[in-house]
Amino acid sequence: MPPTPTRETTSHVTGTSAAVDDHTDLSLLFHRLNNQLGIILANAELVEAKAGDEASRRRGAQLVVSTLEALATVKAIRQRLKAR
């Protein structure tokens, strides 16, 4: 994972508040997390599709289900934070 760029939380030049910056930081983190989960999902689907036996196919299917649940959890967290 690349290092996170550093910056001040309040910009006196632009008038940006720390709350806006925190929201931007969270949006970026959610975006990155969704991207990574999408990659995991794609690979899990490949594992499931190319499995040579039933046990491997079931493991791949469980990876798919777990990744979809993780994506749903991220969505729920994001919605709860927006409601604040």
PDB file of N, CA and C in Angstrom:
ATOM      1  N   MET A   1       0.838  -1.161   0.000  1.00  0.00           N
ATOM      2  CA  MET A   1       0.000   0.000   0.000  1.00  0.00           C
ATOM      3  C   MET A   1       0.890   1.234   0.000  1.00  0.00           C
ATOM      4  N   PRO A   2       0.617   2.191  -0.888  1.00  0.00           N
ATOM      5  CA  PRO A   2       1.447   3.383  -0.933  1.00  0.00           C
ATOM      6  C   PRO A   2       1.242   4.218   0.325  1.00  0.00           C
ATOM      7  N   PRO A   3       2.264   4.971   0.719  1.00  0.00           N
ATOM      8  CA  PRO A   3       2.117   5.804   1.910  1.00  0.00           C
ATOM      9  C   PRO A   3       1.053   6.866   1.684  1.00  0.00           C
ATOM     10  N   THR A   4       0.349   7.200   2.754  1.00  0.00           N
ATOM     11  CA  THR A   4      -0.684   8.224   2.681  1.00  0.00           C
ATOM     12  C   THR A   4      -0.027   9.598   2.670  1.00  0.00           C
ATOM     13  N   PRO A   5      -0.410  10.454   1.723  1.00  0.00           N
ATOM     14  CA  PRO A   5       0.159  11.798   1.699  1.00  0.00           C
ATOM     15  C   PRO A   5      -0.218  12.552   2.962  1.00  0.00           C
ATOM     16  N   THR A   6       0.684  13.381   3.433  1.00  0.00           N
ATOM     17  CA  THR A   6       0.401  14.168   4.627  1.00  0.00           C
ATOM     18  C   THR A   6      -0.005  15.574   4.232  1.00  0.00           C
ATOM     19  N   ARG A   7      -0.852  16.183   5.071  1.00  0.00           N
ATOM     20  CA  ARG A   7      -1.270  17.560   4.862  1.00  0.00           C
ATOM     21  C   ARG A   7      -1.859  18.060   6.168  1.00  0.00           C
ATOM     22  N   GLU A   8      -2.013  19.348   6.283  1.00  0.00           N
ATOM     23  CA  GLU A   8      -2.633  19.923   7.469  1.00  0.00           C
ATOM     24  C   GLU A   8      -4.129  19.703   7.411  1.00  0.00           C
ATOM     25  N   THR A   9      -4.773  19.604   8.584  1.00  0.00           N
ATOM     26  CA  THR A   9      -6.207  19.355   8.593  1.00  0.00           C
ATOM     27  C   THR A   9      -7.025  20.626   8.401  1.00  0.00           C
ATOM     28  N   THR A  10      -6.426  21.779   8.549  1.00  0.00           N
ATOM     29  CA  THR A  10      -7.142  23.028   8.329  1.00  0.00           C
ATOM     30  C   THR A  10      -6.318  23.911   7.423  1.00  0.00           C
ATOM     31  N   SER A  11      -6.951  24.424   6.397  1.00  0.00           N
ATOM     32  CA  SER A  11      -6.268  25.317   5.475  1.00  0.00           C
ATOM     33  C   SER A  11      -6.780  26.732   5.697  1.00  0.00           C
ATOM     34  N   HIS A  12      -5.908  27.604   6.133  1.00  0.00           N
ATOM     35  CA  HIS A  12      -6.300  28.996   6.349  1.00  0.00           C
ATOM     36  C   HIS A  12      -6.447  29.733   5.028  1.00  0.00           C
ATOM     37  N   VAL A  13      -5.800  29.248   4.003  1.00  0.00           N
ATOM     38  CA  VAL A  13      -5.889  29.900   2.698  1.00  0.00           C
ATOM     39  C   VAL A  13      -7.240  29.627   2.055  1.00  0.00           C
ATOM     40  N   THR A  14      -7.679  28.359   2.079  1.00  0.00           N
ATOM     41  CA  THR A  14      -8.940  28.004   1.422  1.00  0.00           C
ATOM     42  C   THR A  14     -10.126  28.058   2.357  1.00  0.00           C
ATOM     43  N   GLY A  15      -9.879  28.109   3.676  1.00  0.00           N
ATOM     44  CA  GLY A  15     -10.967  28.112   4.636  1.00  0.00           C
ATOM     45  C   GLY A  15     -11.578  26.739   4.854  1.00  0.00           C
ATOM     46  N   THR A  16     -10.907  25.697   4.419  1.00  0.00           N
ATOM     47  CA  THR A  16     -11.415  24.337   4.569  1.00  0.00           C
ATOM     48  C   THR A  16     -11.345  23.939   6.036  1.00  0.00           C
ATOM     49  N   SER A  17     -12.432  23.393   6.554  1.00  0.00           N
ATOM     50  CA  SER A  17     -12.462  22.986   7.956  1.00  0.00           C
ATOM     51  C   SER A  17     -11.941  21.565   8.110  1.00  0.00           C
ATOM     52  N   ALA A  18     -11.601  21.202   9.338  1.00  0.00           N
ATOM     53  CA  ALA A  18     -11.133  19.854   9.624  1.00  0.00           C
ATOM     54  C   ALA A  18     -12.229  18.836   9.337  1.00  0.00           C
ATOM     55  N   ALA A  19     -13.510  19.211   9.577  1.00  0.00           N
ATOM     56  CA  ALA A  19     -14.617  18.278   9.331  1.00  0.00           C
ATOM     57  C   ALA A  19     -14.715  17.932   7.854  1.00  0.00           C
ATOM     58  N   VAL A  20     -14.545  18.902   6.991  1.00  0.00           N
ATOM     59  CA  VAL A  20     -14.582  18.645   5.548  1.00  0.00           C
ATOM     60  C   VAL A  20     -13.410  17.773   5.159  1.00  0.00           C
ATOM     61  N   ASP A  21     -12.246  18.058   5.699  1.00  0.00           N
ATOM     62  CA  ASP A  21     -11.064  17.250   5.396  1.00  0.00           C
ATOM     63  C   ASP A  21     -11.241  15.820   5.895  1.00  0.00           C
ATOM     64  N   ASP A  22     -11.837  15.655   7.090  1.00  0.00           N
ATOM     65  CA  ASP A  22     -12.086  14.312   7.609  1.00  0.00           C
ATOM     66  C   ASP A  22     -13.024  13.553   6.686  1.00  0.00           C
ATOM     67  N   HIS A  23     -14.064  14.239   6.189  1.00  0.00           N
ATOM     68  CA  HIS A  23     -15.009  13.601   5.262  1.00  0.00           C
ATOM     69  C   HIS A  23     -14.282  13.173   3.987  1.00  0.00           C
ATOM     70  N   THR A  24     -13.419  14.039   3.480  1.00  0.00           N
ATOM     71  CA  THR A  24     -12.654  13.715   2.283  1.00  0.00           C
ATOM     72  C   THR A  24     -11.738  12.526   2.534  1.00  0.00           C
ATOM     73  N   ASP A  25     -11.087  12.519   3.684  1.00  0.00           N
ATOM     74  CA  ASP A  25     -10.217  11.395   4.041  1.00  0.00           C
ATOM     75  C   ASP A  25     -11.008  10.096   4.101  1.00  0.00           C
ATOM     76  N   LEU A  26     -12.178  10.138   4.744  1.00  0.00           N
ATOM     77  CA  LEU A  26     -13.005   8.936   4.833  1.00  0.00           C
ATOM     78  C   LEU A  26     -13.482   8.496   3.459  1.00  0.00           C
ATOM     79  N   SER A  27     -13.873   9.432   2.621  1.00  0.00           N
ATOM     80  CA  SER A  27     -14.319   9.083   1.274  1.00  0.00           C
ATOM     81  C   SER A  27     -13.205   8.393   0.506  1.00  0.00           C
ATOM     82  N   LEU A  28     -11.994   8.906   0.624  1.00  0.00           N
ATOM     83  CA  LEU A  28     -10.849   8.306  -0.047  1.00  0.00           C
ATOM     84  C   LEU A  28     -10.574   6.905   0.500  1.00  0.00           C
ATOM     85  N   LEU A  29     -10.645   6.751   1.805  1.00  0.00           N
ATOM     86  CA  LEU A  29     -10.412   5.436   2.404  1.00  0.00           C
ATOM     87  C   LEU A  29     -11.490   4.439   1.985  1.00  0.00           C
ATOM     88  N   PHE A  30     -12.752   4.865   1.957  1.00  0.00           N
ATOM     89  CA  PHE A  30     -13.820   3.976   1.503  1.00  0.00           C
ATOM     90  C   PHE A  30     -13.622   3.598   0.043  1.00  0.00           C
ATOM     91  N   HIS A  31     -13.212   4.549  -0.762  1.00  0.00           N
ATOM     92  CA  HIS A  31     -12.964   4.276  -2.176  1.00  0.00           C
ATOM     93  C   HIS A  31     -11.859   3.230  -2.335  1.00  0.00           C
ATOM     94  N   ARG A  32     -10.766   3.420  -1.612  1.00  0.00           N
ATOM     95  CA  ARG A  32      -9.652   2.476  -1.691  1.00  0.00           C
ATOM     96  C   ARG A  32     -10.056   1.093  -1.196  1.00  0.00           C
ATOM     97  N   LEU A  33     -10.820   1.058  -0.092  1.00  0.00           N
ATOM     98  CA  LEU A  33     -11.275  -0.223   0.445  1.00  0.00           C
ATOM     99  C   LEU A  33     -12.187  -0.936  -0.552  1.00  0.00           C
ATOM    100  N   ASN A  34     -13.114  -0.198  -1.159  1.00  0.00           N
ATOM    101  CA  ASN A  34     -13.989  -0.800  -2.161  1.00  0.00           C
ATOM    102  C   ASN A  34     -13.195  -1.331  -3.349  1.00  0.00           C
ATOM    103  N   ASN A  35     -12.178  -0.595  -3.780  1.00  0.00           N
ATOM    104  CA  ASN A  35     -11.339  -1.069  -4.882  1.00  0.00           C
ATOM    105  C   ASN A  35     -10.654  -2.383  -4.521  1.00  0.00           C
ATOM    106  N   GLN A  36     -10.090  -2.450  -3.317  1.00  0.00           N
ATOM    107  CA  GLN A  36      -9.396  -3.660  -2.898  1.00  0.00           C
ATOM    108  C   GLN A  36     -10.365  -4.833  -2.761  1.00  0.00           C
ATOM    109  N   LEU A  37     -11.540  -4.582  -2.209  1.00  0.00           N
ATOM    110  CA  LEU A  37     -12.533  -5.650  -2.092  1.00  0.00           C
ATOM    111  C   LEU A  37     -13.016  -6.104  -3.470  1.00  0.00           C
ATOM    112  N   GLY A  38     -13.081  -5.187  -4.419  1.00  0.00           N
ATOM    113  CA  GLY A  38     -13.443  -5.565  -5.787  1.00  0.00           C
ATOM    114  C   GLY A  38     -12.418  -6.495  -6.405  1.00  0.00           C
ATOM    115  N   ILE A  39     -11.162  -6.248  -6.131  1.00  0.00           N
ATOM    116  CA  ILE A  39     -10.091  -7.121  -6.632  1.00  0.00           C
ATOM    117  C   ILE A  39     -10.192  -8.496  -5.971  1.00  0.00           C
ATOM    118  N   ILE A  40     -10.431  -8.502  -4.672  1.00  0.00           N
ATOM    119  CA  ILE A  40     -10.588  -9.774  -3.962  1.00  0.00           C
ATOM    120  C   ILE A  40     -11.782 -10.540  -4.519  1.00  0.00           C
ATOM    121  N   LEU A  41     -12.882  -9.830  -4.765  1.00  0.00           N
ATOM    122  CA  LEU A  41     -14.075 -10.481  -5.306  1.00  0.00           C
ATOM    123  C   LEU A  41     -13.797 -11.101  -6.671  1.00  0.00           C
ATOM    124  N   ALA A  42     -13.128 -10.371  -7.533  1.00  0.00           N
ATOM    125  CA  ALA A  42     -12.821 -10.899  -8.866  1.00  0.00           C
ATOM    126  C   ALA A  42     -11.961 -12.162  -8.775  1.00  0.00           C
ATOM    127  N   ASN A  43     -10.981 -12.140  -7.889  1.00  0.00           N
ATOM    128  CA  ASN A  43     -10.131 -13.320  -7.727  1.00  0.00           C
ATOM    129  C   ASN A  43     -10.885 -14.478  -7.081  1.00  0.00           C
ATOM    130  N   ALA A  44     -11.766 -14.182  -6.151  1.00  0.00           N
ATOM    131  CA  ALA A  44     -12.565 -15.230  -5.525  1.00  0.00           C
ATOM    132  C   ALA A  44     -13.472 -15.892  -6.553  1.00  0.00           C
ATOM    133  N   GLU A  45     -14.051 -15.088  -7.440  1.00  0.00           N
ATOM    134  CA  GLU A  45     -14.895 -15.650  -8.498  1.00  0.00           C
ATOM    135  C   GLU A  45     -14.089 -16.540  -9.439  1.00  0.00           C
ATOM    136  N   LEU A  46     -12.841 -16.144  -9.713  1.00  0.00           N
ATOM    137  CA  LEU A  46     -11.973 -16.990 -10.539  1.00  0.00           C
ATOM    138  C   LEU A  46     -11.655 -18.306  -9.845  1.00  0.00           C
ATOM    139  N   VAL A  47     -11.347 -18.239  -8.561  1.00  0.00           N
ATOM    140  CA  VAL A  47     -11.064 -19.454  -7.794  1.00  0.00           C
ATOM    141  C   VAL A  47     -12.276 -20.388  -7.851  1.00  0.00           C
ATOM    142  N   GLU A  48     -13.456 -19.822  -7.648  1.00  0.00           N
ATOM    143  CA  GLU A  48     -14.678 -20.626  -7.674  1.00  0.00           C
ATOM    144  C   GLU A  48     -14.903 -21.247  -9.055  1.00  0.00           C
ATOM    145  N   ALA A  49     -14.726 -20.454 -10.101  1.00  0.00           N
ATOM    146  CA  ALA A  49     -14.996 -20.926 -11.467  1.00  0.00           C
ATOM    147  C   ALA A  49     -13.986 -21.967 -11.937  1.00  0.00           C
ATOM    148  N   LYS A  50     -12.738 -21.842 -11.517  1.00  0.00           N
ATOM    149  CA  LYS A  50     -11.695 -22.729 -12.019  1.00  0.00           C
ATOM    150  C   LYS A  50     -11.356 -23.861 -11.053  1.00  0.00           C
ATOM    151  N   ALA A  51     -12.141 -24.005 -10.010  1.00  0.00           N
ATOM    152  CA  ALA A  51     -11.868 -25.044  -9.016  1.00  0.00           C
ATOM    153  C   ALA A  51     -11.932 -26.424  -9.666  1.00  0.00           C
ATOM    154  N   GLY A  52     -10.982 -27.256  -9.298  1.00  0.00           N
ATOM    155  CA  GLY A  52     -10.902 -28.593  -9.876  1.00  0.00           C
ATOM    156  C   GLY A  52     -11.746 -29.629  -9.164  1.00  0.00           C
ATOM    157  N   ASP A  53     -12.180 -29.320  -7.959  1.00  0.00           N
ATOM    158  CA  ASP A  53     -13.001 -30.273  -7.210  1.00  0.00           C
ATOM    159  C   ASP A  53     -14.054 -29.514  -6.414  1.00  0.00           C
ATOM    160  N   GLU A  54     -14.998 -30.265  -5.868  1.00  0.00           N
ATOM    161  CA  GLU A  54     -16.122 -29.652  -5.158  1.00  0.00           C
ATOM    162  C   GLU A  54     -15.683 -28.894  -3.910  1.00  0.00           C
ATOM    163  N   ALA A  55     -14.728 -29.421  -3.173  1.00  0.00           N
ATOM    164  CA  ALA A  55     -14.261 -28.749  -1.959  1.00  0.00           C
ATOM    165  C   ALA A  55     -13.633 -27.391  -2.296  1.00  0.00           C
ATOM    166  N   SER A  56     -12.854 -27.341  -3.347  1.00  0.00           N
ATOM    167  CA  SER A  56     -12.234 -26.084  -3.764  1.00  0.00           C
ATOM    168  C   SER A  56     -13.293 -25.100  -4.270  1.00  0.00           C
ATOM    169  N   ARG A  57     -14.290 -25.612  -4.967  1.00  0.00           N
ATOM    170  CA  ARG A  57     -15.368 -24.754  -5.455  1.00  0.00           C
ATOM    171  C   ARG A  57     -16.132 -24.145  -4.279  1.00  0.00           C
ATOM    172  N   ARG A  58     -16.385 -24.946  -3.251  1.00  0.00           N
ATOM    173  CA  ARG A  58     -17.081 -24.436  -2.065  1.00  0.00           C
ATOM    174  C   ARG A  58     -16.252 -23.373  -1.355  1.00  0.00           C
ATOM    175  N   ARG A  59     -14.940 -23.579  -1.280  1.00  0.00           N
ATOM    176  CA  ARG A  59     -14.073 -22.568  -0.664  1.00  0.00           C
ATOM    177  C   ARG A  59     -14.115 -21.273  -1.469  1.00  0.00           C
ATOM    178  N   GLY A  60     -14.074 -21.388  -2.779  1.00  0.00           N
ATOM    179  CA  GLY A  60     -14.177 -20.205  -3.639  1.00  0.00           C
ATOM    180  C   GLY A  60     -15.505 -19.503  -3.462  1.00  0.00           C
ATOM    181  N   ALA A  61     -16.577 -20.283  -3.366  1.00  0.00           N
ATOM    182  CA  ALA A  61     -17.907 -19.707  -3.167  1.00  0.00           C
ATOM    183  C   ALA A  61     -17.975 -18.972  -1.832  1.00  0.00           C
ATOM    184  N   GLN A  62     -17.356 -19.533  -0.802  1.00  0.00           N
ATOM    185  CA  GLN A  62     -17.350 -18.866   0.507  1.00  0.00           C
ATOM    186  C   GLN A  62     -16.560 -17.560   0.444  1.00  0.00           C
ATOM    187  N   LEU A  63     -15.472 -17.544  -0.305  1.00  0.00           N
ATOM    188  CA  LEU A  63     -14.723 -16.297  -0.496  1.00  0.00           C
ATOM    189  C   LEU A  63     -15.594 -15.240  -1.165  1.00  0.00           C
ATOM    190  N   VAL A  64     -16.364 -15.638  -2.167  1.00  0.00           N
ATOM    191  CA  VAL A  64     -17.251 -14.707  -2.864  1.00  0.00           C
ATOM    192  C   VAL A  64     -18.285 -14.150  -1.895  1.00  0.00           C
ATOM    193  N   VAL A  65     -18.943 -15.028  -1.147  1.00  0.00           N
ATOM    194  CA  VAL A  65     -19.975 -14.594  -0.200  1.00  0.00           C
ATOM    195  C   VAL A  65     -19.385 -13.659   0.859  1.00  0.00           C
ATOM    196  N   SER A  66     -18.244 -14.022   1.403  1.00  0.00           N
ATOM    197  CA  SER A  66     -17.614 -13.194   2.439  1.00  0.00           C
ATOM    198  C   SER A  66     -17.220 -11.823   1.907  1.00  0.00           C
ATOM    199  N   THR A  67     -16.723 -11.782   0.692  1.00  0.00           N
ATOM    200  CA  THR A  67     -16.334 -10.504   0.094  1.00  0.00           C
ATOM    201  C   THR A  67     -17.558  -9.638  -0.161  1.00  0.00           C
ATOM    202  N   LEU A  68     -18.637 -10.233  -0.637  1.00  0.00           N
ATOM    203  CA  LEU A  68     -19.878  -9.474  -0.843  1.00  0.00           C
ATOM    204  C   LEU A  68     -20.413  -8.936   0.481  1.00  0.00           C
ATOM    205  N   GLU A  69     -20.303  -9.729   1.549  1.00  0.00           N
ATOM    206  CA  GLU A  69     -20.714  -9.255   2.871  1.00  0.00           C
ATOM    207  C   GLU A  69     -19.833  -8.101   3.338  1.00  0.00           C
ATOM    208  N   ALA A  70     -18.545  -8.175   3.068  1.00  0.00           N
ATOM    209  CA  ALA A  70     -17.637  -7.087   3.434  1.00  0.00           C
ATOM    210  C   ALA A  70     -17.994  -5.807   2.675  1.00  0.00           C
ATOM    211  N   LEU A  71     -18.308  -5.940   1.394  1.00  0.00           N
ATOM    212  CA  LEU A  71     -18.722  -4.774   0.610  1.00  0.00           C
ATOM    213  C   LEU A  71     -20.013  -4.174   1.170  1.00  0.00           C
ATOM    214  N   ALA A  72     -20.955  -5.015   1.569  1.00  0.00           N
ATOM    215  CA  ALA A  72     -22.204  -4.531   2.159  1.00  0.00           C
ATOM    216  C   ALA A  72     -21.945  -3.831   3.492  1.00  0.00           C
ATOM    217  N   THR A  73     -21.009  -4.340   4.263  1.00  0.00           N
ATOM    218  CA  THR A  73     -20.655  -3.721   5.538  1.00  0.00           C
ATOM    219  C   THR A  73     -20.049  -2.341   5.320  1.00  0.00           C
ATOM    220  N   VAL A  74     -19.169  -2.224   4.344  1.00  0.00           N
ATOM    221  CA  VAL A  74     -18.580  -0.921   4.019  1.00  0.00           C
ATOM    222  C   VAL A  74     -19.678   0.072   3.639  1.00  0.00           C
ATOM    223  N   LYS A  75     -20.622  -0.384   2.827  1.00  0.00           N
ATOM    224  CA  LYS A  75     -21.733   0.477   2.410  1.00  0.00           C
ATOM    225  C   LYS A  75     -22.556   0.926   3.624  1.00  0.00           C
ATOM    226  N   ALA A  76     -22.839   0.007   4.537  1.00  0.00           N
ATOM    227  CA  ALA A  76     -23.614   0.343   5.728  1.00  0.00           C
ATOM    228  C   ALA A  76     -22.886   1.346   6.614  1.00  0.00           C
ATOM    229  N   ILE A  77     -21.590   1.165   6.792  1.00  0.00           N
ATOM    230  CA  ILE A  77     -20.794   2.106   7.589  1.00  0.00           C
ATOM    231  C   ILE A  77     -20.827   3.488   6.946  1.00  0.00           C
ATOM    232  N   ARG A  78     -20.635   3.534   5.639  1.00  0.00           N
ATOM    233  CA  ARG A  78     -20.649   4.807   4.922  1.00  0.00           C
ATOM    234  C   ARG A  78     -21.997   5.511   5.091  1.00  0.00           C
ATOM    235  N   GLN A  79     -23.097   4.767   4.962  1.00  0.00           N
ATOM    236  CA  GLN A  79     -24.427   5.363   5.108  1.00  0.00           C
ATOM    237  C   GLN A  79     -24.662   5.887   6.517  1.00  0.00           C
ATOM    238  N   ARG A  80     -24.200   5.160   7.523  1.00  0.00           N
ATOM    239  CA  ARG A  80     -24.363   5.622   8.906  1.00  0.00           C
ATOM    240  C   ARG A  80     -23.553   6.878   9.172  1.00  0.00           C
ATOM    241  N   LEU A  81     -22.374   6.953   8.603  1.00  0.00           N
ATOM    242  CA  LEU A  81     -21.555   8.149   8.777  1.00  0.00           C
ATOM    243  C   LEU A  81     -22.171   9.361   8.070  1.00  0.00           C
ATOM    244  N   LYS A  82     -22.790   9.135   6.923  1.00  0.00           N
ATOM    245  CA  LYS A  82     -23.457  10.229   6.209  1.00  0.00           C
ATOM    246  C   LYS A  82     -24.661  10.747   6.963  1.00  0.00           C
ATOM    247  N   ALA A  83     -25.319   9.863   7.725  1.00  0.00           N
ATOM    248  CA  ALA A  83     -26.527  10.240   8.450  1.00  0.00           C
ATOM    249  C   ALA A  83     -26.218  11.125   9.662  1.00  0.00           C
ATOM    250  N   ARG A  84     -24.988  11.186  10.060  1.00  0.00           N
ATOM    251  CA  ARG A  84     -24.602  11.993  11.238  1.00  0.00           C
ATOM    252  C   ARG A  84     -24.661  13.457  10.948  1.00  0.00           C
TER     253      ARG A  84
END
